């Protein structure tokens, strides 16, 4: 029997894992400068938490959740996203009593049973950030977006575009949804089966359709911007002023409604190049009222989740022609029994000084050693034979050009430091 990773899941292997670590570390660093701290929530929760937060009619809840009965009969679900869990934790730990806004980020795997394709997996990873508190000031929305763009800039993502929208609140949205439903009923026969069904269950989602034959019809539908109540209209105008203040370019996409039910007012999405159809690398928005819906105190909330898999794909696409940089600094080519103990000690000293060192566990012939050092992409081979042991002068060979010099241990470290700095 041959085992394979389950469809829609994958292994992240070196050297890709180094890029993953760099991306996640950059998120920690950037988010830290904006006052966010890490929260780690469980991978599975009560099913009802997601059903109530995300909405029973959404694709995520209706079709994509990994739900199973636990041995004691409880029904549990592998988390399809992080926002619901963060709100649950906010309530459970009474975080509303903390001073100021509570800013949290969460990094880890999520699970949705979607049809796998490039950029779409059944186990995928998100870098999620949430702000919870008493204020719904548009400055919070704008700062969240600013932080996101600073992060993308810092990891080297180029050519990403930001779309924003407002989808109103409980005062104005129901009226717009009803109007949309009426308009959609008139054109029902020209729509595909998914959209036809959504006219009754969730007409907003029709706006999300990518079906080419539905596009012309959708473009004639009423825009929510024309039906926002005064408060929502003012909030959206202020958000745009705040984005301009921060010199953030954006476009308004009136069809950006998002696939989860908890959103209100601000929604946003970032599209990245090199990804094909699964090109949304981040989605987010405001969800005032979700904490209350889950049994907590009245609370405002906004956040986003970056699809790490997609971000990495886009970064790799942008650098696919660049030569990979080797992580290995020094390969120790030791020969002769007497060289082994000094080789072990030198390896330890070099590693203590922060260099990546490969020490062959068994003696190798010189030529084979240098050949392997080359294949591993080592920058240097440190040659230790019996002469070197006797003189305590070690030969350092730069593999790119074969240049070779002898150094004492102290000089060797100084030389490596100098080479690293230049
Ligand atoms: P979402 O739009 O469902 O929002 O997911 C956010 C991002 O996760 C997507 O833009 C995409 O990059 C990535 N993603 C989603 N599904 C998959 C998949 N099957 N494979 C690979 N990547 C995927 C949320 O999850 C919200 N919780 C975001 C949020 C946080 N809103 C407020 N706070």
XYZ file of C-alpha atoms and ligand atoms in Angstrom:
455
model
C 0.000 0.000 0.000
C 1.321 3.421 -0.976
C 0.368 6.357 1.235
C -0.209 9.795 -0.230
C -1.213 13.158 1.194
C -5.020 13.469 1.117
C -6.488 15.298 -1.897
C -6.418 19.037 -1.340
C -3.671 18.849 1.302
C 0.031 19.137 0.631
C 3.461 19.033 2.186
C 5.454 22.228 2.383
C 9.024 21.189 1.750
C 12.371 22.953 1.957
C 13.360 25.343 0.488
C 9.736 26.611 0.288
C 9.325 26.273 4.051
C 12.004 28.973 4.511
C 9.876 31.400 2.484
C 6.804 30.443 4.555
C 8.723 31.191 7.741
C 9.954 34.505 6.400
C 6.427 35.532 5.396
C 4.932 34.563 8.761
C 7.754 36.249 10.669
C 7.260 39.443 8.655
C 3.559 39.395 9.592
C 4.484 39.064 13.269
C 6.971 41.941 12.987
C 4.700 44.308 11.050
C 1.557 43.520 13.056
C 3.583 44.004 16.264
C 4.396 47.570 15.241
C 0.646 48.227 14.985
C 0.001 46.868 18.488
C -1.297 43.383 17.622
C -0.570 40.293 19.734
C -0.892 36.659 18.799
C -3.863 34.501 19.731
C -3.826 30.743 19.102
C -7.224 29.141 19.022
C -8.115 25.450 18.655
C -8.246 23.811 15.221
C -11.746 22.495 15.954
C -14.759 24.058 17.599
C -18.438 23.373 18.121
C -20.112 23.244 14.712
C -22.770 25.726 15.808
C -20.131 28.446 16.329
C -19.332 28.483 12.615
C -22.906 27.905 11.461
C -24.144 30.888 13.444
C -21.212 33.213 12.603
C -20.684 32.495 8.926
C -24.337 31.780 8.093
C -26.158 28.511 7.388
C -26.833 29.442 3.745
C -23.220 30.244 2.847
C -21.188 27.835 0.709
C -18.690 27.448 3.546
C -21.287 26.199 6.027
C -23.660 24.445 3.625
C -21.064 22.551 1.561
C -17.494 22.897 2.711
C -17.111 22.217 6.417
C -15.339 19.170 7.797
C -17.857 18.228 10.439
C -17.902 15.044 12.476
C -19.448 13.550 15.559
C -17.072 13.321 18.460
C -17.116 10.095 20.478
C -19.410 11.646 23.076
C -21.924 12.658 20.409
C -20.980 16.357 20.176
C -20.749 17.695 16.680
C -17.465 19.439 15.986
C -15.960 21.135 12.919
C -12.437 21.774 11.700
C -12.205 25.546 11.540
C -12.911 26.936 8.055
C -11.732 30.402 9.127
C -10.528 32.194 12.252
C -12.853 35.138 12.912
C -15.562 33.094 14.639
C -13.000 31.479 16.953
C -11.408 34.818 17.830
C -14.841 36.246 18.722
C -15.634 33.153 20.785
C -12.347 33.560 22.682
C -12.967 37.322 23.117
C -16.249 36.532 24.854
C -15.007 33.503 26.788
C -12.089 35.435 28.313
C -13.986 38.673 28.965
C -11.609 40.600 26.729
C -14.105 43.461 26.404
C -12.816 44.647 29.795
C -9.305 45.155 28.402
C -8.277 48.774 27.782
C -8.536 50.169 24.253
C -9.165 48.090 21.172
C -8.192 44.436 21.336
C -5.936 43.662 18.363
C -5.173 40.032 17.697
C -3.576 37.980 14.972
C -3.775 34.265 14.355
C -1.646 32.169 11.992
C -2.485 28.612 11.047
C -4.317 26.029 8.958
C -7.986 26.267 7.950
C -10.150 23.587 6.345
C -12.740 23.837 3.584
C -13.856 21.007 1.357
C -13.622 22.870 -1.939
C -12.650 21.529 -5.353
C -8.840 21.651 -5.264
C -6.970 23.636 -7.917
C -3.986 25.983 -8.061
C -4.338 28.310 -5.063
C -7.307 26.393 -3.643
C -6.768 23.631 -1.124
C -8.783 21.753 1.449
C -6.207 22.464 4.126
C -4.892 25.969 3.529
C -3.253 28.585 5.704
C -4.309 32.022 6.776
C -2.651 34.951 8.474
C -5.654 36.502 10.165
C -5.934 39.784 12.076
C -8.878 41.189 14.035
C -9.652 44.410 15.923
C -12.447 44.209 18.503
C -13.746 46.973 20.742
C -16.218 49.777 21.219
C -15.287 52.007 18.301
C -16.318 51.644 14.676
C -14.316 54.685 13.544
C -13.394 54.429 9.848
C -9.813 55.263 10.912
C -9.646 51.702 12.296
C -10.689 50.240 8.940
C -8.108 52.392 7.163
C -5.328 51.499 9.586
C -6.110 47.791 9.205
C -5.787 48.182 5.426
C -2.609 50.261 5.792
C -1.040 47.530 7.952
C -1.960 44.910 5.385
C -0.355 46.879 2.570
C 2.793 47.556 4.625
C 3.038 43.811 5.193
C 2.630 43.029 1.470
C 5.253 45.646 0.624
C 7.656 44.200 3.231
C 7.347 40.621 1.918
C 7.955 41.883 -1.619
C 4.508 41.389 -3.174
C 4.277 43.660 -6.217
C 1.298 44.605 -8.356
C -1.412 43.840 -5.779
C -4.647 45.819 -6.089
C -7.065 46.809 -3.344
C -10.845 46.876 -3.813
C -13.204 48.274 -1.202
C -16.958 48.456 -0.834
C -19.647 49.126 1.722
C -22.482 46.644 2.034
C -24.541 48.695 4.467
C -25.920 47.670 7.831
C -29.076 46.159 9.285
C -30.996 49.359 8.560
C -30.296 49.748 4.878
C -29.119 46.386 3.601
C -32.399 44.442 3.969
C -34.162 47.008 1.756
C -31.433 46.768 -0.864
C -31.471 42.966 -0.728
C -35.231 42.974 -1.295
C -34.864 45.324 -4.255
C -32.099 43.155 -5.667
C -34.294 40.081 -5.274
C -37.130 41.742 -7.171
C -34.818 42.795 -9.986
C -33.274 39.330 -10.126
C -36.654 37.629 -10.326
C -37.302 39.608 -13.500
C -34.197 38.157 -15.186
C -34.311 34.752 -13.520
C -34.551 32.748 -16.749
C -31.310 34.196 -18.075
C -29.355 33.107 -14.988
C -27.620 29.816 -14.221
C -28.956 27.373 -11.596
C -26.669 28.627 -8.780
C -27.756 32.226 -9.200
C -31.403 31.200 -9.605
C -31.243 29.465 -6.245
C -29.471 32.415 -4.638
C -32.250 34.829 -5.653
C -34.218 33.346 -2.773
C -31.453 32.266 -0.354
C -28.875 35.064 -0.652
C -29.299 37.449 -3.595
C -26.160 39.426 -2.697
C -24.082 36.407 -3.622
C -25.318 36.604 -7.212
C -23.108 39.691 -7.530
C -20.106 37.427 -6.879
C -20.836 35.246 -9.923
C -17.960 34.718 -12.324
C -20.107 33.045 -15.033
C -19.381 34.935 -18.292
C -22.987 34.693 -19.524
C -24.322 36.369 -16.354
C -21.981 39.373 -16.362
C -23.952 41.677 -18.653
C -27.151 41.101 -16.636
C -25.435 41.661 -13.295
C -23.984 44.957 -14.482
C -27.517 46.331 -14.946
C -28.547 45.605 -11.338
C -28.913 48.396 -8.764
C -25.750 49.375 -6.847
C -25.814 49.289 -3.059
C -23.992 52.643 -2.862
C -27.231 54.294 -4.012
C -29.222 52.698 -1.162
C -26.938 53.159 1.865
C -28.471 54.901 4.880
C -26.933 58.216 5.987
C -24.722 56.618 8.662
C -23.334 53.989 6.318
C -22.822 56.523 3.550
C -20.908 58.815 5.950
C -18.834 55.875 7.219
C -17.853 54.873 3.708
C -17.003 58.463 2.714
C -14.825 58.831 5.823
C -13.095 55.532 5.098
C -12.162 56.802 1.650
C -10.860 60.078 3.092
C -8.782 58.058 5.583
C -7.349 55.922 2.775
C -6.426 59.046 0.802
C -4.779 60.529 3.900
C -2.591 57.425 3.973
C -1.930 57.662 0.212
C -3.462 54.240 -0.346
C -4.741 53.573 -3.876
C -7.969 51.624 -4.131
C -10.850 51.022 -6.411
C -14.482 50.716 -5.413
C -16.003 47.417 -6.469
C -19.747 47.612 -5.900
C -19.985 43.818 -6.377
C -17.614 43.014 -3.511
C -20.073 41.385 -1.091
C -17.862 38.585 0.338
C -18.992 35.034 0.979
C -19.567 35.108 4.741
C -22.721 36.511 6.347
C -21.213 38.418 9.269
C -20.014 41.423 7.280
C -21.530 44.891 7.431
C -20.354 48.232 6.000
C -16.697 47.970 4.947
C -15.588 45.022 2.834
C -12.257 44.737 1.040
C -10.205 42.334 -0.984
C -6.687 42.234 -2.421
C -5.936 40.656 -5.771
C -2.373 39.537 -6.544
C -0.730 38.731 -9.891
C 0.398 35.290 -11.079
C -2.457 33.309 -9.534
C -5.004 32.611 -12.285
C -8.613 32.370 -11.144
C -7.847 32.019 -7.407
C -6.284 35.456 -7.234
C -7.817 36.869 -4.030
C -4.859 36.858 -1.686
C -6.702 38.557 1.159
C -10.279 39.316 2.130
C -11.766 41.151 5.049
C -14.263 43.588 6.395
C -16.243 44.953 9.293
C -18.453 42.686 11.388
C -20.048 44.845 14.123
C -22.599 42.734 15.950
C -20.987 39.314 15.469
C -19.791 39.149 19.076
C -23.331 39.953 20.212
C -24.752 37.303 17.896
C -22.491 34.794 19.679
C -23.790 35.840 23.104
C -21.246 38.524 23.990
C -21.591 42.232 24.755
C -22.252 44.749 21.938
C -18.896 44.978 20.152
C -17.520 46.387 16.925
C -15.114 44.333 14.866
C -13.044 44.428 11.719
C -10.360 42.186 10.315
C -8.927 40.306 7.386
C -7.334 37.014 6.467
C -4.464 36.583 4.052
C -4.382 33.292 2.132
C -0.768 32.353 2.810
C -0.682 29.615 0.146
C -1.718 32.126 -2.504
C 0.642 34.805 -1.240
C 3.555 32.346 -1.437
C 2.529 31.260 -4.967
C 2.475 34.871 -6.102
C 5.866 35.615 -4.511
C 7.335 32.496 -6.125
C 5.881 33.434 -9.494
C 7.559 36.848 -9.256
C 10.993 35.371 -8.426
C 10.884 32.178 -10.501
C 13.874 33.216 -12.643
C 16.135 34.177 -9.740
C 18.868 31.724 -8.686
C 17.979 30.071 -5.384
C 20.083 31.267 -2.499
C 21.810 28.503 -0.567
C 21.415 28.326 3.176
C 24.598 26.318 3.717
C 27.679 28.347 4.643
C 30.395 25.810 5.369
C 30.885 22.159 4.443
C 33.609 20.556 6.561
C 35.738 18.208 4.480
C 37.625 16.218 7.086
C 40.042 13.439 6.251
C 41.895 11.056 8.512
C 40.923 9.845 11.955
C 42.848 12.604 13.751
C 40.880 15.293 11.933
C 37.529 14.132 13.228
C 37.671 15.570 16.778
C 38.861 19.036 15.593
C 36.187 18.919 12.850
C 33.468 18.340 15.459
C 34.807 21.205 17.581
C 35.125 23.577 14.622
C 31.604 22.727 13.478
C 30.320 23.603 16.938
C 32.225 26.894 17.052
C 31.038 27.944 13.613
C 27.414 27.047 14.419
C 27.667 28.970 17.705
C 28.751 31.958 15.627
C 25.583 31.555 13.537
C 26.879 29.779 10.427
C 25.058 26.883 8.801
C 27.504 23.981 8.786
C 27.395 20.501 7.295
C 29.687 17.962 8.964
C 29.814 14.575 7.204
C 29.177 11.879 9.823
C 31.532 9.485 8.082
C 34.873 10.088 6.476
C 34.757 10.824 2.757
C 37.407 10.992 0.070
C 38.477 14.575 -0.651
C 37.031 14.704 -4.170
C 33.722 13.237 -3.059
C 33.552 15.691 -0.179
C 34.070 18.719 -2.411
C 31.595 17.282 -4.932
C 28.918 16.939 -2.255
C 29.688 20.423 -0.864
C 29.104 21.774 -4.373
C 25.845 19.881 -4.842
C 24.551 21.103 -1.479
C 25.300 24.664 -2.585
C 27.787 25.336 0.228
C 29.509 28.709 0.022
C 32.761 27.305 1.479
C 34.510 24.019 2.117
C 36.640 23.944 5.230
C 39.381 21.412 4.635
C 40.800 19.591 7.631
C 43.496 17.020 7.008
C 46.258 15.848 9.289
C 48.553 18.762 8.254
C 45.865 21.274 9.205
C 45.355 19.564 12.560
C 49.087 19.682 13.300
C 49.481 23.354 12.296
C 46.012 24.493 13.535
C 45.749 26.368 10.241
C 42.624 25.378 8.321
C 42.094 25.691 4.576
C 38.987 27.557 3.516
C 37.979 27.073 -0.104
C 35.445 29.421 -1.663
C 33.481 27.127 -3.929
C 32.269 29.769 -6.390
C 35.783 30.442 -7.687
C 38.031 27.891 -5.958
C 40.011 30.562 -4.087
C 41.697 28.960 -1.072
C 43.525 30.348 2.009
C 44.678 29.068 5.391
C 43.435 30.553 8.635
C 43.627 29.975 12.375
C 40.199 29.503 14.000
C 40.056 33.155 15.143
C 41.092 34.472 11.724
C 38.665 32.105 10.049
C 35.705 33.579 11.953
C 36.888 37.095 11.249
C 37.242 36.302 7.554
C 33.746 34.754 7.364
C 32.215 37.717 9.195
C 33.942 40.105 6.794
C 32.745 38.128 3.760
C 29.184 38.010 5.116
C 29.138 41.764 5.726
C 30.442 42.676 2.256
P -12.203 34.499 3.158
O -12.355 35.466 2.024
O -13.132 33.368 3.210
O -12.303 35.364 4.489
O -10.728 33.955 3.151
C -9.625 34.848 3.184
C -8.554 34.386 2.237
O -8.189 33.032 2.528
C -8.949 34.342 0.781
O -8.839 35.625 0.179
C -7.936 33.380 0.215
O -6.710 34.034 -0.042
C -7.744 32.390 1.348
N -8.517 31.159 1.105
C -9.824 30.937 1.332
N -10.175 29.682 0.977
C -9.053 29.098 0.509
C -8.741 27.789 -0.017
N -9.654 26.817 -0.104
N -7.474 27.548 -0.417
C -6.519 28.505 -0.324
N -6.752 29.745 0.172
C -7.997 30.037 0.581
C -12.188 34.824 5.735
O -11.805 33.722 5.973
C -12.504 35.828 6.823
N -12.433 35.116 8.127
C -11.557 37.005 6.795
C -11.819 38.016 7.860
C -11.166 38.140 9.023
N -12.796 38.899 7.849
C -12.767 39.586 8.969
N -11.777 39.116 9.710
